[in-house]
């Protein structure tokens, strides 16, 4: 299972995306974004998924836009790196 972080332009979009994904059986957690990823909103949606394309499809079907999708890579030392995939 891979870890992802989705950033949005507002807290309300992030919360709405969480609700829509939950209805589709995909759970996510609203959390504060890492400082290097903050833009207009400081809240992102963290989730684990084997199929990020399904997540994107569900969000797209409801016209929910995001400002970025990042794959979270953890090093052996525990440091996290955020790789933008969209």
mmCIF file of N, CA and C in Angstrom:
data_model
loop_
_atom_site.group_PDB
_atom_site.id
_atom_site.type_symbol
_atom_site.label_atom_id
_atom_site.label_comp_id
_atom_site.label_asym_id
_atom_site.label_seq_id
_atom_site.Cartn_x
_atom_site.Cartn_y
_atom_site.Cartn_z
ATOM 1 N N UNK A 1 0.852 -1.168 0.000
ATOM 2 C CA UNK A 1 0.000 0.000 0.000
ATOM 3 C C UNK A 1 0.900 1.235 0.000
ATOM 4 N N UNK A 2 0.620 2.147 -0.912
ATOM 5 C CA UNK A 2 1.408 3.374 -1.036
ATOM 6 C C UNK A 2 0.740 4.501 -0.244
ATOM 7 N N UNK A 3 1.558 5.464 0.202
ATOM 8 C CA UNK A 3 1.034 6.630 0.912
ATOM 9 C C UNK A 3 1.065 7.842 -0.005
ATOM 10 N N UNK A 4 -0.012 8.629 0.044
ATOM 11 C CA UNK A 4 -0.132 9.819 -0.786
ATOM 12 C C UNK A 4 -0.640 10.990 0.030
ATOM 13 N N UNK A 5 -0.372 12.166 -0.483
ATOM 14 C CA UNK A 5 -0.848 13.404 0.096
ATOM 15 C C UNK A 5 -1.432 14.231 -1.046
ATOM 16 N N UNK A 6 -2.648 14.710 -0.866
ATOM 17 C CA UNK A 6 -3.292 15.542 -1.878
ATOM 18 C C UNK A 6 -3.503 16.924 -1.273
ATOM 19 N N UNK A 7 -3.016 17.945 -1.968
ATOM 20 C CA UNK A 7 -3.191 19.318 -1.490
ATOM 21 C C UNK A 7 -4.321 19.995 -2.262
ATOM 22 N N UNK A 8 -4.981 20.935 -1.613
ATOM 23 C CA UNK A 8 -6.125 21.630 -2.190
ATOM 24 C C UNK A 8 -5.975 23.136 -1.977
ATOM 25 N N UNK A 9 -6.812 23.907 -2.663
ATOM 26 C CA UNK A 9 -6.739 25.361 -2.547
ATOM 27 C C UNK A 9 -7.444 25.888 -1.303
ATOM 28 N N UNK A 10 -8.250 25.042 -0.649
ATOM 29 C CA UNK A 10 -8.926 25.468 0.570
ATOM 30 C C UNK A 10 -9.206 24.264 1.471
ATOM 31 N N UNK A 11 -9.406 24.555 2.741
ATOM 32 C CA UNK A 11 -9.762 23.518 3.698
ATOM 33 C C UNK A 11 -11.080 22.864 3.291
ATOM 34 N N UNK A 12 -12.018 23.662 2.799
ATOM 35 C CA UNK A 12 -13.344 23.152 2.449
ATOM 36 C C UNK A 12 -13.280 22.151 1.299
ATOM 37 N N UNK A 13 -12.413 22.405 0.311
ATOM 38 C CA UNK A 13 -12.245 21.444 -0.785
ATOM 39 C C UNK A 13 -11.641 20.148 -0.262
ATOM 40 N N UNK A 14 -10.683 20.260 0.651
ATOM 41 C CA UNK A 14 -10.056 19.066 1.225
ATOM 42 C C UNK A 14 -11.088 18.251 2.003
ATOM 43 N N UNK A 15 -11.918 18.918 2.791
ATOM 44 C CA UNK A 15 -12.942 18.221 3.584
ATOM 45 C C UNK A 15 -13.993 17.585 2.674
ATOM 46 N N UNK A 16 -14.378 18.292 1.616
ATOM 47 C CA UNK A 16 -15.359 17.751 0.663
ATOM 48 C C UNK A 16 -14.770 16.526 -0.048
ATOM 49 N N UNK A 17 -13.510 16.614 -0.453
ATOM 50 C CA UNK A 17 -12.847 15.481 -1.110
ATOM 51 C C UNK A 17 -12.809 14.274 -0.178
ATOM 52 N N UNK A 18 -12.534 14.516 1.096
ATOM 53 C CA UNK A 18 -12.519 13.426 2.077
ATOM 54 C C UNK A 18 -13.892 12.756 2.145
ATOM 55 N N UNK A 19 -14.956 13.540 2.169
ATOM 56 C CA UNK A 19 -16.316 12.996 2.225
ATOM 57 C C UNK A 19 -16.644 12.177 0.975
ATOM 58 N N UNK A 20 -16.311 12.720 -0.194
ATOM 59 C CA UNK A 20 -16.615 12.034 -1.457
ATOM 60 C C UNK A 20 -15.838 10.719 -1.555
ATOM 61 N N UNK A 21 -14.564 10.750 -1.188
ATOM 62 C CA UNK A 21 -13.756 9.522 -1.224
ATOM 63 C C UNK A 21 -14.272 8.499 -0.225
ATOM 64 N N UNK A 22 -14.710 8.972 0.935
ATOM 65 C CA UNK A 22 -15.260 8.069 1.951
ATOM 66 C C UNK A 22 -16.511 7.357 1.421
ATOM 67 N N UNK A 23 -17.360 8.091 0.707
ATOM 68 C CA UNK A 23 -18.552 7.484 0.107
ATOM 69 C C UNK A 23 -18.183 6.406 -0.900
ATOM 70 N N UNK A 24 -16.991 6.553 -1.527
ATOM 71 C CA UNK A 24 -16.519 5.568 -2.516
ATOM 72 C C UNK A 24 -15.710 4.447 -1.858
ATOM 73 N N UNK A 25 -15.657 4.454 -0.521
ATOM 74 C CA UNK A 25 -14.934 3.400 0.196
ATOM 75 C C UNK A 25 -13.442 3.633 0.327
ATOM 76 N N UNK A 26 -12.996 4.869 0.098
ATOM 77 C CA UNK A 26 -11.572 5.208 0.200
ATOM 78 C C UNK A 26 -11.403 6.146 1.395
ATOM 79 N N UNK A 27 -10.676 5.705 2.406
ATOM 80 C CA UNK A 27 -10.536 6.540 3.600
ATOM 81 C C UNK A 27 -9.273 7.390 3.528
ATOM 82 N N UNK A 28 -9.402 8.583 4.045
ATOM 83 C CA UNK A 28 -8.289 9.518 4.102
ATOM 84 C C UNK A 28 -8.403 10.350 5.361
ATOM 85 N N UNK A 29 -7.320 11.019 5.713
ATOM 86 C CA UNK A 29 -7.277 11.820 6.927
ATOM 87 C C UNK A 29 -6.841 13.238 6.598
ATOM 88 N N UNK A 30 -7.568 14.220 7.121
ATOM 89 C CA UNK A 30 -7.157 15.605 6.955
ATOM 90 C C UNK A 30 -6.040 15.903 7.945
ATOM 91 N N UNK A 31 -4.942 16.454 7.435
ATOM 92 C CA UNK A 31 -3.813 16.808 8.284
ATOM 93 C C UNK A 31 -3.150 18.066 7.748
ATOM 94 N N UNK A 32 -2.339 18.652 8.586
ATOM 95 C CA UNK A 32 -1.569 19.827 8.196
ATOM 96 C C UNK A 32 -0.521 19.422 7.161
ATOM 97 N N UNK A 33 -0.378 20.237 6.114
ATOM 98 C CA UNK A 33 0.621 19.978 5.084
ATOM 99 C C UNK A 33 2.015 20.302 5.602
ATOM 100 N N UNK A 34 3.028 19.598 5.102
ATOM 101 C CA UNK A 34 4.398 19.981 5.424
ATOM 102 C C UNK A 34 4.662 21.398 4.905
ATOM 103 N N UNK A 35 5.480 22.146 5.577
ATOM 104 C CA UNK A 35 5.724 23.549 5.220
ATOM 105 C C UNK A 35 6.133 23.733 3.772
ATOM 106 N N UNK A 36 6.944 22.836 3.242
ATOM 107 C CA UNK A 36 7.418 22.991 1.865
ATOM 108 C C UNK A 36 6.323 22.828 0.819
ATOM 109 N N UNK A 37 5.165 22.290 1.212
ATOM 110 C CA UNK A 37 4.073 22.087 0.262
ATOM 111 C C UNK A 37 2.937 23.091 0.433
ATOM 112 N N UNK A 38 2.984 23.916 1.471
ATOM 113 C CA UNK A 38 1.895 24.861 1.738
ATOM 114 C C UNK A 38 1.870 25.961 0.687
ATOM 115 N N UNK A 39 0.672 26.260 0.220
ATOM 116 C CA UNK A 39 0.454 27.365 -0.698
ATOM 117 C C UNK A 39 -0.670 28.216 -0.099
ATOM 118 N N UNK A 40 -1.861 28.109 -0.648
ATOM 119 C CA UNK A 40 -2.975 28.908 -0.141
ATOM 120 C C UNK A 40 -3.724 28.210 0.993
ATOM 121 N N UNK A 41 -3.507 26.920 1.130
ATOM 122 C CA UNK A 41 -4.209 26.140 2.158
ATOM 123 C C UNK A 41 -3.186 25.293 2.900
ATOM 124 N N UNK A 42 -3.348 25.173 4.199
ATOM 125 C CA UNK A 42 -2.369 24.402 4.978
ATOM 126 C C UNK A 42 -2.854 23.008 5.339
ATOM 127 N N UNK A 43 -4.018 22.604 4.807
ATOM 128 C CA UNK A 43 -4.575 21.284 5.100
ATOM 129 C C UNK A 43 -4.542 20.413 3.851
ATOM 130 N N UNK A 44 -4.132 19.164 4.034
ATOM 131 C CA UNK A 44 -4.116 18.212 2.931
ATOM 132 C C UNK A 44 -4.820 16.932 3.325
ATOM 133 N N UNK A 45 -5.023 16.086 2.355
ATOM 134 C CA UNK A 45 -5.676 14.802 2.579
ATOM 135 C C UNK A 45 -4.637 13.703 2.411
ATOM 136 N N UNK A 46 -4.353 12.993 3.498
ATOM 137 C CA UNK A 46 -3.410 11.877 3.484
ATOM 138 C C UNK A 46 -4.196 10.592 3.292
ATOM 139 N N UNK A 47 -3.679 9.730 2.429
ATOM 140 C CA UNK A 47 -4.359 8.452 2.246
ATOM 141 C C UNK A 47 -3.381 7.372 1.813
ATOM 142 N N UNK A 48 -3.814 6.151 1.995
ATOM 143 C CA UNK A 48 -3.073 4.972 1.530
ATOM 144 C C UNK A 48 -3.922 4.301 0.477
ATOM 145 N N UNK A 49 -3.272 3.967 -0.632
ATOM 146 C CA UNK A 49 -4.019 3.367 -1.733
ATOM 147 C C UNK A 49 -3.091 2.553 -2.612
ATOM 148 N N UNK A 50 -3.627 1.495 -3.175
ATOM 149 C CA UNK A 50 -2.908 0.736 -4.192
ATOM 150 C C UNK A 50 -3.240 1.254 -5.582
ATOM 151 N N UNK A 51 -4.252 2.132 -5.669
ATOM 152 C CA UNK A 51 -4.703 2.617 -6.968
ATOM 153 C C UNK A 51 -5.014 4.105 -6.914
ATOM 154 N N UNK A 52 -3.993 4.933 -7.056
ATOM 155 C CA UNK A 52 -4.189 6.386 -7.009
ATOM 156 C C UNK A 52 -5.035 6.854 -8.192
ATOM 157 N N UNK A 53 -5.036 6.086 -9.287
ATOM 158 C CA UNK A 53 -5.867 6.448 -10.439
ATOM 159 C C UNK A 53 -7.353 6.383 -10.081
ATOM 160 N N UNK A 54 -7.736 5.449 -9.237
ATOM 161 C CA UNK A 54 -9.127 5.361 -8.780
ATOM 162 C C UNK A 54 -9.479 6.590 -7.948
ATOM 163 N N UNK A 55 -8.567 7.012 -7.097
ATOM 164 C CA UNK A 55 -8.775 8.217 -6.290
ATOM 165 C C UNK A 55 -8.978 9.408 -7.221
ATOM 166 N N UNK A 56 -8.116 9.549 -8.209
ATOM 167 C CA UNK A 56 -8.225 10.651 -9.167
ATOM 168 C C UNK A 56 -9.538 10.588 -9.940
ATOM 169 N N UNK A 57 -9.970 9.379 -10.307
ATOM 170 C CA UNK A 57 -11.218 9.218 -11.045
ATOM 171 C C UNK A 57 -12.412 9.669 -10.202
ATOM 172 N N UNK A 58 -12.437 9.255 -8.939
ATOM 173 C CA UNK A 58 -13.542 9.629 -8.052
ATOM 174 C C UNK A 58 -13.591 11.152 -7.880
ATOM 175 N N UNK A 59 -12.447 11.777 -7.646
ATOM 176 C CA UNK A 59 -12.417 13.228 -7.475
ATOM 177 C C UNK A 59 -12.836 13.938 -8.762
ATOM 178 N N UNK A 60 -12.355 13.444 -9.883
ATOM 179 C CA UNK A 60 -12.686 14.045 -11.177
ATOM 180 C C UNK A 60 -14.177 13.926 -11.484
ATOM 181 N N UNK A 61 -14.783 12.805 -11.109
ATOM 182 C CA UNK A 61 -16.210 12.598 -11.385
ATOM 183 C C UNK A 61 -17.086 13.617 -10.663
ATOM 184 N N UNK A 62 -16.571 14.205 -9.591
ATOM 185 C CA UNK A 62 -17.302 15.230 -8.830
ATOM 186 C C UNK A 62 -16.715 16.621 -9.072
ATOM 187 N N UNK A 63 -15.830 16.733 -10.082
ATOM 188 C CA UNK A 63 -15.185 18.005 -10.446
ATOM 189 C C UNK A 63 -14.426 18.639 -9.286
ATOM 190 N N UNK A 64 -13.799 17.797 -8.476
ATOM 191 C CA UNK A 64 -12.986 18.290 -7.356
ATOM 192 C C UNK A 64 -11.553 18.422 -7.851
ATOM 193 N N UNK A 65 -11.049 19.639 -7.838
ATOM 194 C CA UNK A 65 -9.682 19.877 -8.285
ATOM 195 C C UNK A 65 -8.747 19.945 -7.087
ATOM 196 N N UNK A 66 -7.474 19.654 -7.348
ATOM 197 C CA UNK A 66 -6.469 19.739 -6.294
ATOM 198 C C UNK A 66 -5.296 20.546 -6.813
ATOM 199 N N UNK A 67 -4.404 20.921 -5.911
ATOM 200 C CA UNK A 67 -3.219 21.681 -6.328
ATOM 201 C C UNK A 67 -2.000 20.783 -6.451
ATOM 202 N N UNK A 68 -2.143 19.524 -6.086
ATOM 203 C CA UNK A 68 -1.046 18.581 -6.253
ATOM 204 C C UNK A 68 -1.324 17.248 -5.588
ATOM 205 N N UNK A 69 -0.759 16.197 -6.182
ATOM 206 C CA UNK A 69 -0.804 14.861 -5.583
ATOM 207 C C UNK A 69 0.641 14.432 -5.411
ATOM 208 N N UNK A 70 0.985 14.048 -4.200
ATOM 209 C CA UNK A 70 2.357 13.686 -3.870
ATOM 210 C C UNK A 70 2.424 12.267 -3.325
ATOM 211 N N UNK A 71 3.391 11.521 -3.782
ATOM 212 C CA UNK A 71 3.659 10.204 -3.218
ATOM 213 C C UNK A 71 4.644 10.416 -2.072
ATOM 214 N N UNK A 72 4.363 9.797 -0.942
ATOM 215 C CA UNK A 72 5.222 9.946 0.235
ATOM 216 C C UNK A 72 6.205 8.793 0.268
ATOM 217 N N UNK A 73 7.478 9.124 0.260
ATOM 218 C CA UNK A 73 8.554 8.139 0.318
ATOM 219 C C UNK A 73 9.264 8.318 1.661
ATOM 220 N N UNK A 74 9.360 7.236 2.409
ATOM 221 C CA UNK A 74 10.048 7.290 3.697
ATOM 222 C C UNK A 74 11.424 6.646 3.568
ATOM 223 N N UNK A 75 12.436 7.350 4.071
ATOM 224 C CA UNK A 75 13.788 6.795 4.047
ATOM 225 C C UNK A 75 13.963 5.867 5.248
ATOM 226 N N UNK A 76 15.050 5.152 5.257
ATOM 227 C CA UNK A 76 15.312 4.246 6.393
ATOM 228 C C UNK A 76 15.476 5.007 7.695
ATOM 229 N N UNK A 77 15.907 6.263 7.594
ATOM 230 C CA UNK A 77 16.086 7.076 8.802
ATOM 231 C C UNK A 77 14.760 7.648 9.297
ATOM 232 N N UNK A 78 13.699 7.479 8.510
ATOM 233 C CA UNK A 78 12.387 7.970 8.910
ATOM 234 C C UNK A 78 12.013 9.305 8.281
ATOM 235 N N UNK A 79 12.951 9.917 7.557
ATOM 236 C CA UNK A 79 12.663 11.176 6.878
ATOM 237 C C UNK A 79 11.674 10.932 5.736
ATOM 238 N N UNK A 80 10.824 11.928 5.475
ATOM 239 C CA UNK A 80 9.833 11.793 4.411
ATOM 240 C C UNK A 80 10.199 12.701 3.245
ATOM 241 N N UNK A 81 9.996 12.159 2.050
ATOM 242 C CA UNK A 81 10.189 12.929 0.836
ATOM 243 C C UNK A 81 8.869 12.908 0.086
ATOM 244 N N UNK A 82 8.515 14.046 -0.516
ATOM 245 C CA UNK A 82 7.246 14.179 -1.221
ATOM 246 C C UNK A 82 7.540 14.337 -2.710
ATOM 247 N N UNK A 83 7.138 13.343 -3.500
ATOM 248 C CA UNK A 83 7.364 13.335 -4.937
ATOM 249 C C UNK A 83 6.057 13.708 -5.630
ATOM 250 N N UNK A 84 6.050 14.838 -6.337
ATOM 251 C CA UNK A 84 4.817 15.268 -7.019
ATOM 252 C C UNK A 84 4.576 14.370 -8.219
ATOM 253 N N UNK A 85 3.394 13.751 -8.246
ATOM 254 C CA UNK A 85 3.047 12.880 -9.364
ATOM 255 C C UNK A 85 1.973 13.519 -10.246
ATOM 256 N N UNK A 86 1.387 14.593 -9.795
ATOM 257 C CA UNK A 86 0.427 15.368 -10.577
ATOM 258 C C UNK A 86 0.270 16.740 -10.001
#
